[in-house]
Amino acid sequence: MPVRRKYGQGCGTAYALDLVGDRWALLVVRELVLGPKRFSDLRAGLPGIGPNVLSQRLKELEQVGVLRRRVLPPPAASTVYELTEWGAELEDVLVRLGRWGARSPDMPREAETRPDWLVLGMRAVYDPGEEPVPTLYELHFGDEVFWARVDDGSLRVGRGDAPEADAVLTADVEAIAKLVRGELKPAAALRSGAVKLDGERAAFDRFPLLFKFPPSP
């Protein structure tokens, strides 16, 4: 294994890149922002990464304190990887970086996306324009469930159920992505069956209004 080259500069930015600047490192962090994952889940969420490279990145990120390993209690008893408290602070960095990337007119918007990527990306393009109504959403993509909470002028997201959600949306990733991009209206989504709604229709109608892609440079 070649020795990792470092910048060796007295600069916080350079040192951060020493820690998480290698190829795939930040995307490994992205996969863990919404919760712990097994090695196999990480591989599934990172198309193109080899098992040796993933193992190396996980080892490096664990050594510098960005993530840790944990064994789940029985009956699962499997090993998962999760961000440390310090590593979790990279969520805001990833959101800002995602918003910066979304400004490019060349961003491949028709490329494959996945539930984790979409839900985290919702934070990157969150821009309601005015004080939004506090609302809790639950998003179902097949067997994967996420929540999104609008409150105190911010959007928080996570993996898992949302008890007492105002609106529960069941759809595929592309349907929700089109709502976020403004390419699909709520009424049309319901009429076509692209989205199944349980809960408040008004909350669903507000959902696309929460997002706005930043202008191109």
PDB file of C-alpha atoms in Angstrom:
ATOM      1  CA  MET A   1       0.000   0.000   0.000  1.00  0.00           C
ATOM      2  CA  PRO A   2       1.565   3.332  -1.050  1.00  0.00           C
ATOM      3  CA  VAL A   3       2.220   5.909   1.654  1.00  0.00           C
ATOM      4  CA  ARG A   4      -0.469   8.606   1.683  1.00  0.00           C
ATOM      5  CA  ARG A   5       0.839  11.973   0.608  1.00  0.00           C
ATOM      6  CA  LYS A   6      -0.167  14.884   2.809  1.00  0.00           C
ATOM      7  CA  TYR A   7      -0.121  18.625   2.277  1.00  0.00           C
ATOM      8  CA  GLY A   8       1.685  19.334   5.516  1.00  0.00           C
ATOM      9  CA  GLN A   9       0.471  22.926   5.665  1.00  0.00           C
ATOM     10  CA  GLY A  10      -0.440  24.948   8.744  1.00  0.00           C
ATOM     11  CA  CYS A  11      -3.938  25.506   7.404  1.00  0.00           C
ATOM     12  CA  GLY A  12      -7.212  24.030   8.644  1.00  0.00           C
ATOM     13  CA  THR A  13      -8.476  23.492   5.098  1.00  0.00           C
ATOM     14  CA  ALA A  14      -5.340  21.639   4.039  1.00  0.00           C
ATOM     15  CA  TYR A  15      -5.402  19.523   7.182  1.00  0.00           C
ATOM     16  CA  ALA A  16      -9.084  18.673   6.643  1.00  0.00           C
ATOM     17  CA  LEU A  17      -8.164  17.452   3.161  1.00  0.00           C
ATOM     18  CA  ASP A  18      -5.360  15.397   4.688  1.00  0.00           C
ATOM     19  CA  LEU A  19      -8.077  13.652   6.710  1.00  0.00           C
ATOM     20  CA  VAL A  20     -10.983  13.316   4.264  1.00  0.00           C
ATOM     21  CA  GLY A  21      -9.608  14.435   0.912  1.00  0.00           C
ATOM     22  CA  ASP A  22      -8.805  11.037  -0.574  1.00  0.00           C
ATOM     23  CA  ARG A  23     -11.092   9.696  -3.309  1.00  0.00           C
ATOM     24  CA  TRP A  24     -14.314   8.189  -1.891  1.00  0.00           C
ATOM     25  CA  ALA A  25     -13.633   9.419   1.667  1.00  0.00           C
ATOM     26  CA  LEU A  26     -16.276  12.151   1.751  1.00  0.00           C
ATOM     27  CA  LEU A  27     -18.766   9.902  -0.027  1.00  0.00           C
ATOM     28  CA  VAL A  28     -18.239   7.274   2.666  1.00  0.00           C
ATOM     29  CA  VAL A  29     -19.086  10.005   5.177  1.00  0.00           C
ATOM     30  CA  ARG A  30     -22.151  10.950   3.112  1.00  0.00           C
ATOM     31  CA  GLU A  31     -23.399   7.378   3.340  1.00  0.00           C
ATOM     32  CA  LEU A  32     -23.207   7.493   7.142  1.00  0.00           C
ATOM     33  CA  VAL A  33     -24.709  10.927   7.750  1.00  0.00           C
ATOM     34  CA  LEU A  34     -28.240   9.545   8.059  1.00  0.00           C
ATOM     35  CA  GLY A  35     -27.265   6.625  10.275  1.00  0.00           C
ATOM     36  CA  PRO A  36     -25.036   3.556  10.698  1.00  0.00           C
ATOM     37  CA  LYS A  37     -24.511   1.077   7.871  1.00  0.00           C
ATOM     38  CA  ARG A  38     -22.984  -2.340   7.373  1.00  0.00           C
ATOM     39  CA  PHE A  39     -20.067  -2.876   4.999  1.00  0.00           C
ATOM     40  CA  SER A  40     -22.401  -4.451   2.420  1.00  0.00           C
ATOM     41  CA  ASP A  41     -24.781  -1.474   2.643  1.00  0.00           C
ATOM     42  CA  LEU A  42     -21.894   0.925   2.087  1.00  0.00           C
ATOM     43  CA  ARG A  43     -20.792  -0.977  -1.003  1.00  0.00           C
ATOM     44  CA  ALA A  44     -24.354  -0.913  -2.341  1.00  0.00           C
ATOM     45  CA  GLY A  45     -24.543   2.850  -1.791  1.00  0.00           C
ATOM     46  CA  LEU A  46     -21.193   3.524  -3.475  1.00  0.00           C
ATOM     47  CA  PRO A  47     -21.391   2.062  -6.983  1.00  0.00           C
ATOM     48  CA  GLY A  48     -17.925   1.685  -8.447  1.00  0.00           C
ATOM     49  CA  ILE A  49     -15.947   1.332  -5.235  1.00  0.00           C
ATOM     50  CA  GLY A  50     -13.981  -1.866  -4.765  1.00  0.00           C
ATOM     51  CA  PRO A  51     -14.042  -3.772  -1.470  1.00  0.00           C
ATOM     52  CA  ASN A  52     -10.328  -3.179  -0.864  1.00  0.00           C
ATOM     53  CA  VAL A  53     -10.639   0.566  -1.395  1.00  0.00           C
ATOM     54  CA  LEU A  54     -13.686   0.745   0.855  1.00  0.00           C
ATOM     55  CA  SER A  55     -11.899  -1.226   3.575  1.00  0.00           C
ATOM     56  CA  GLN A  56      -8.932   1.140   3.334  1.00  0.00           C
ATOM     57  CA  ARG A  57     -11.070   4.273   3.533  1.00  0.00           C
ATOM     58  CA  LEU A  58     -12.993   2.919   6.517  1.00  0.00           C
ATOM     59  CA  LYS A  59      -9.736   2.069   8.284  1.00  0.00           C
ATOM     60  CA  GLU A  60      -8.286   5.530   7.603  1.00  0.00           C
ATOM     61  CA  LEU A  61     -11.426   7.360   8.709  1.00  0.00           C
ATOM     62  CA  GLU A  62     -11.583   5.274  11.858  1.00  0.00           C
ATOM     63  CA  GLN A  63      -7.935   5.967  12.654  1.00  0.00           C
ATOM     64  CA  VAL A  64      -8.420   9.739  12.483  1.00  0.00           C
ATOM     65  CA  GLY A  65     -11.620   9.650  14.550  1.00  0.00           C
ATOM     66  CA  VAL A  66     -14.217  10.395  11.863  1.00  0.00           C
ATOM     67  CA  LEU A  67     -16.068   7.105  12.278  1.00  0.00           C
ATOM     68  CA  ARG A  68     -16.151   4.057  14.525  1.00  0.00           C
ATOM     69  CA  ARG A  69     -17.225   0.432  14.349  1.00  0.00           C
ATOM     70  CA  ARG A  70     -19.989  -0.948  16.540  1.00  0.00           C
ATOM     71  CA  VAL A  71     -21.461  -4.429  16.912  1.00  0.00           C
ATOM     72  CA  LEU A  72     -25.245  -4.449  17.042  1.00  0.00           C
ATOM     73  CA  PRO A  73     -26.865  -6.399  19.878  1.00  0.00           C
ATOM     74  CA  PRO A  74     -28.427  -9.823  19.169  1.00  0.00           C
ATOM     75  CA  PRO A  75     -30.217 -11.025  17.170  1.00  0.00           C
ATOM     76  CA  ALA A  76     -28.558  -8.800  14.523  1.00  0.00           C
ATOM     77  CA  ALA A  77     -25.034  -9.078  15.981  1.00  0.00           C
ATOM     78  CA  SER A  78     -23.563  -7.515  12.835  1.00  0.00           C
ATOM     79  CA  THR A  79     -20.869  -4.874  12.624  1.00  0.00           C
ATOM     80  CA  VAL A  80     -21.895  -1.406  11.505  1.00  0.00           C
ATOM     81  CA  TYR A  81     -19.967   1.789  10.861  1.00  0.00           C
ATOM     82  CA  GLU A  82     -21.170   5.098  12.239  1.00  0.00           C
ATOM     83  CA  LEU A  83     -19.902   8.659  12.429  1.00  0.00           C
ATOM     84  CA  THR A  84     -18.399   9.937  15.637  1.00  0.00           C
ATOM     85  CA  GLU A  85     -19.712  13.186  17.079  1.00  0.00           C
ATOM     86  CA  TRP A  86     -16.823  14.995  15.376  1.00  0.00           C
ATOM     87  CA  GLY A  87     -17.377  13.159  12.106  1.00  0.00           C
ATOM     88  CA  ALA A  88     -21.082  14.059  12.162  1.00  0.00           C
ATOM     89  CA  GLU A  89     -20.091  17.732  11.959  1.00  0.00           C
ATOM     90  CA  LEU A  90     -19.186  17.054   8.328  1.00  0.00           C
ATOM     91  CA  GLU A  91     -22.912  16.942   7.492  1.00  0.00           C
ATOM     92  CA  ASP A  92     -23.043  20.729   7.155  1.00  0.00           C
ATOM     93  CA  VAL A  93     -19.892  20.635   5.006  1.00  0.00           C
ATOM     94  CA  LEU A  94     -21.501  18.071   2.694  1.00  0.00           C
ATOM     95  CA  VAL A  95     -24.730  20.057   2.496  1.00  0.00           C
ATOM     96  CA  ARG A  96     -22.857  23.239   1.567  1.00  0.00           C
ATOM     97  CA  LEU A  97     -20.759  21.356  -0.955  1.00  0.00           C
ATOM     98  CA  GLY A  98     -23.904  19.823  -2.434  1.00  0.00           C
ATOM     99  CA  ARG A  99     -25.509  23.236  -2.790  1.00  0.00           C
ATOM    100  CA  TRP A 100     -22.376  24.560  -4.465  1.00  0.00           C
ATOM    101  CA  GLY A 101     -22.375  21.641  -6.909  1.00  0.00           C
ATOM    102  CA  ALA A 102     -26.094  22.045  -7.615  1.00  0.00           C
ATOM    103  CA  ARG A 103     -25.386  25.517  -9.012  1.00  0.00           C
ATOM    104  CA  SER A 104     -23.545  24.057 -11.981  1.00  0.00           C
ATOM    105  CA  PRO A 105     -25.630  23.861 -15.168  1.00  0.00           C
ATOM    106  CA  ASP A 106     -23.654  20.738 -16.031  1.00  0.00           C
ATOM    107  CA  MET A 107     -24.730  18.776 -12.968  1.00  0.00           C
ATOM    108  CA  PRO A 108     -26.100  15.440 -14.298  1.00  0.00           C
ATOM    109  CA  ARG A 109     -29.636  15.757 -12.962  1.00  0.00           C
ATOM    110  CA  GLU A 110     -30.817  12.708 -14.900  1.00  0.00           C
ATOM    111  CA  ALA A 111     -28.110  10.446 -13.455  1.00  0.00           C
ATOM    112  CA  GLU A 112     -28.978   7.725 -10.972  1.00  0.00           C
ATOM    113  CA  THR A 113     -29.925   8.851  -7.500  1.00  0.00           C
ATOM    114  CA  ARG A 114     -30.702   6.927  -4.332  1.00  0.00           C
ATOM    115  CA  PRO A 115     -32.905   7.622  -1.313  1.00  0.00           C
ATOM    116  CA  ASP A 116     -30.009   8.634   0.983  1.00  0.00           C
ATOM    117  CA  TRP A 117     -28.574  10.979  -1.629  1.00  0.00           C
ATOM    118  CA  LEU A 118     -31.952  12.570  -2.346  1.00  0.00           C
ATOM    119  CA  VAL A 119     -32.906  13.093   1.299  1.00  0.00           C
ATOM    120  CA  LEU A 120     -29.554  14.676   2.156  1.00  0.00           C
ATOM    121  CA  GLY A 121     -29.708  16.675  -1.089  1.00  0.00           C
ATOM    122  CA  MET A 122     -33.050  18.111   0.040  1.00  0.00           C
ATOM    123  CA  ARG A 123     -31.131  19.995   2.726  1.00  0.00           C
ATOM    124  CA  ALA A 124     -28.789  21.394   0.073  1.00  0.00           C
ATOM    125  CA  VAL A 125     -31.607  22.974  -1.949  1.00  0.00           C
ATOM    126  CA  TYR A 126     -33.866  23.888   0.980  1.00  0.00           C
ATOM    127  CA  ASP A 127     -34.990  27.460   0.306  1.00  0.00           C
ATOM    128  CA  PRO A 128     -38.648  28.086   1.215  1.00  0.00           C
ATOM    129  CA  GLY A 129     -38.467  31.800   0.447  1.00  0.00           C
ATOM    130  CA  GLU A 130     -40.606  32.722   3.450  1.00  0.00           C
ATOM    131  CA  GLU A 131     -41.193  31.435   6.978  1.00  0.00           C
ATOM    132  CA  PRO A 132     -42.463  27.866   6.411  1.00  0.00           C
ATOM    133  CA  VAL A 133     -45.184  26.113   8.379  1.00  0.00           C
ATOM    134  CA  PRO A 134     -43.659  23.620  10.846  1.00  0.00           C
ATOM    135  CA  THR A 135     -44.283  20.237   9.251  1.00  0.00           C
ATOM    136  CA  LEU A 136     -43.100  16.664   9.745  1.00  0.00           C
ATOM    137  CA  TYR A 137     -42.870  14.405   6.700  1.00  0.00           C
ATOM    138  CA  GLU A 138     -42.285  10.667   6.480  1.00  0.00           C
ATOM    139  CA  LEU A 139     -40.888   9.413   3.161  1.00  0.00           C
ATOM    140  CA  HIS A 140     -41.176   5.786   2.068  1.00  0.00           C
ATOM    141  CA  PHE A 141     -39.001   4.434  -0.732  1.00  0.00           C
ATOM    142  CA  GLY A 142     -39.752   0.718  -0.822  1.00  0.00           C
ATOM    143  CA  ASP A 143     -38.392  -0.700   2.434  1.00  0.00           C
ATOM    144  CA  GLU A 144     -36.427   2.457   3.257  1.00  0.00           C
ATOM    145  CA  VAL A 145     -38.043   5.086   5.464  1.00  0.00           C
ATOM    146  CA  PHE A 146     -36.831   8.623   6.195  1.00  0.00           C
ATOM    147  CA  TRP A 147     -38.170  11.697   7.952  1.00  0.00           C
ATOM    148  CA  ALA A 148     -37.892  15.385   7.173  1.00  0.00           C
ATOM    149  CA  ARG A 149     -38.825  18.064   9.714  1.00  0.00           C
ATOM    150  CA  VAL A 150     -39.393  21.707   8.864  1.00  0.00           C
ATOM    151  CA  ASP A 151     -39.102  23.781  12.028  1.00  0.00           C
ATOM    152  CA  ASP A 152     -37.423  26.961  13.268  1.00  0.00           C
ATOM    153  CA  GLY A 153     -36.586  28.004   9.711  1.00  0.00           C
ATOM    154  CA  SER A 154     -34.523  24.890   9.018  1.00  0.00           C
ATOM    155  CA  LEU A 155     -34.892  21.438   7.503  1.00  0.00           C
ATOM    156  CA  ARG A 156     -33.601  18.420   9.362  1.00  0.00           C
ATOM    157  CA  VAL A 157     -33.600  14.935   7.896  1.00  0.00           C
ATOM    158  CA  GLY A 158     -32.894  11.432   9.128  1.00  0.00           C
ATOM    159  CA  ARG A 159     -33.484   7.744   8.661  1.00  0.00           C
ATOM    160  CA  GLY A 160     -36.435   6.000  10.307  1.00  0.00           C
ATOM    161  CA  ASP A 161     -40.100   6.468  11.107  1.00  0.00           C
ATOM    162  CA  ALA A 162     -41.683   9.800  11.986  1.00  0.00           C
ATOM    163  CA  PRO A 163     -44.399   9.231  14.611  1.00  0.00           C
ATOM    164  CA  GLU A 164     -47.303  11.638  14.186  1.00  0.00           C
ATOM    165  CA  ALA A 165     -46.082  12.803  10.773  1.00  0.00           C
ATOM    166  CA  ASP A 166     -48.268  15.422   9.128  1.00  0.00           C
ATOM    167  CA  ALA A 167     -47.847  13.754   5.745  1.00  0.00           C
ATOM    168  CA  VAL A 168     -46.574  10.310   4.771  1.00  0.00           C
ATOM    169  CA  LEU A 169     -45.356  10.078   1.166  1.00  0.00           C
ATOM    170  CA  THR A 170     -44.828   6.727  -0.549  1.00  0.00           C
ATOM    171  CA  ALA A 171     -43.111   6.927  -3.918  1.00  0.00           C
ATOM    172  CA  ASP A 172     -40.026   6.025  -5.874  1.00  0.00           C
ATOM    173  CA  VAL A 173     -36.943   8.214  -5.730  1.00  0.00           C
ATOM    174  CA  GLU A 174     -37.525   9.818  -9.104  1.00  0.00           C
ATOM    175  CA  ALA A 175     -41.046  11.010  -8.225  1.00  0.00           C
ATOM    176  CA  ILE A 176     -39.850  12.785  -5.079  1.00  0.00           C
ATOM    177  CA  ALA A 177     -36.842  14.164  -6.979  1.00  0.00           C
ATOM    178  CA  LYS A 178     -39.194  15.647  -9.575  1.00  0.00           C
ATOM    179  CA  LEU A 179     -41.273  17.254  -6.831  1.00  0.00           C
ATOM    180  CA  VAL A 180     -38.117  18.775  -5.336  1.00  0.00           C
ATOM    181  CA  ARG A 181     -37.008  20.060  -8.760  1.00  0.00           C
ATOM    182  CA  GLY A 182     -40.441  21.501  -9.481  1.00  0.00           C
ATOM    183  CA  GLU A 183     -40.952  19.188 -12.447  1.00  0.00           C
ATOM    184  CA  LEU A 184     -43.964  17.441 -10.898  1.00  0.00           C
ATOM    185  CA  LYS A 185     -46.893  19.140  -9.181  1.00  0.00           C
ATOM    186  CA  PRO A 186     -48.536  17.569  -6.130  1.00  0.00           C
ATOM    187  CA  ALA A 187     -51.937  17.241  -7.815  1.00  0.00           C
ATOM    188  CA  ALA A 188     -50.411  15.508 -10.832  1.00  0.00           C
ATOM    189  CA  ALA A 189     -48.335  13.243  -8.592  1.00  0.00           C
ATOM    190  CA  LEU A 190     -51.435  12.051  -6.763  1.00  0.00           C
ATOM    191  CA  ARG A 191     -53.559  11.795  -9.890  1.00  0.00           C
ATOM    192  CA  SER A 192     -50.986   9.653 -11.698  1.00  0.00           C
ATOM    193  CA  GLY A 193     -50.297   7.483  -8.675  1.00  0.00           C
ATOM    194  CA  ALA A 194     -46.629   8.494  -8.647  1.00  0.00           C
ATOM    195  CA  VAL A 195     -47.042   9.438  -4.989  1.00  0.00           C
ATOM    196  CA  LYS A 196     -49.350   7.910  -2.406  1.00  0.00           C
ATOM    197  CA  LEU A 197     -50.297  10.299   0.383  1.00  0.00           C
ATOM    198  CA  ASP A 198     -51.432   9.531   3.904  1.00  0.00           C
ATOM    199  CA  GLY A 199     -52.121  12.614   5.982  1.00  0.00           C
ATOM    200  CA  GLU A 200     -52.681  16.279   5.260  1.00  0.00           C
ATOM    201  CA  ARG A 201     -53.075  17.315   1.648  1.00  0.00           C
ATOM    202  CA  ALA A 202     -52.073  20.870   2.574  1.00  0.00           C
ATOM    203  CA  ALA A 203     -48.766  19.612   3.994  1.00  0.00           C
ATOM    204  CA  PHE A 204     -48.087  17.722   0.770  1.00  0.00           C
ATOM    205  CA  ASP A 205     -48.929  20.777  -1.344  1.00  0.00           C
ATOM    206  CA  ARG A 206     -46.341  22.755   0.624  1.00  0.00           C
ATOM    207  CA  PHE A 207     -43.604  20.163   0.111  1.00  0.00           C
ATOM    208  CA  PRO A 208     -42.284  21.321  -3.322  1.00  0.00           C
ATOM    209  CA  LEU A 209     -42.350  24.956  -2.172  1.00  0.00           C
ATOM    210  CA  LEU A 210     -39.619  24.190   0.349  1.00  0.00           C
ATOM    211  CA  PHE A 211     -36.967  23.773  -2.332  1.00  0.00           C
ATOM    212  CA  LYS A 212     -35.307  25.973  -4.871  1.00  0.00           C
ATOM    213  CA  PHE A 213     -32.152  25.213  -6.834  1.00  0.00           C
ATOM    214  CA  PRO A 214     -29.579  27.984  -6.503  1.00  0.00           C
ATOM    215  CA  PRO A 215     -28.895  30.069  -9.634  1.00  0.00           C
ATOM    216  CA  SER A 216     -26.080  29.018 -11.935  1.00  0.00           C
ATOM    217  CA  PRO A 217     -22.838  31.009 -11.674  1.00  0.00           C
TER     218      PRO A 217
END
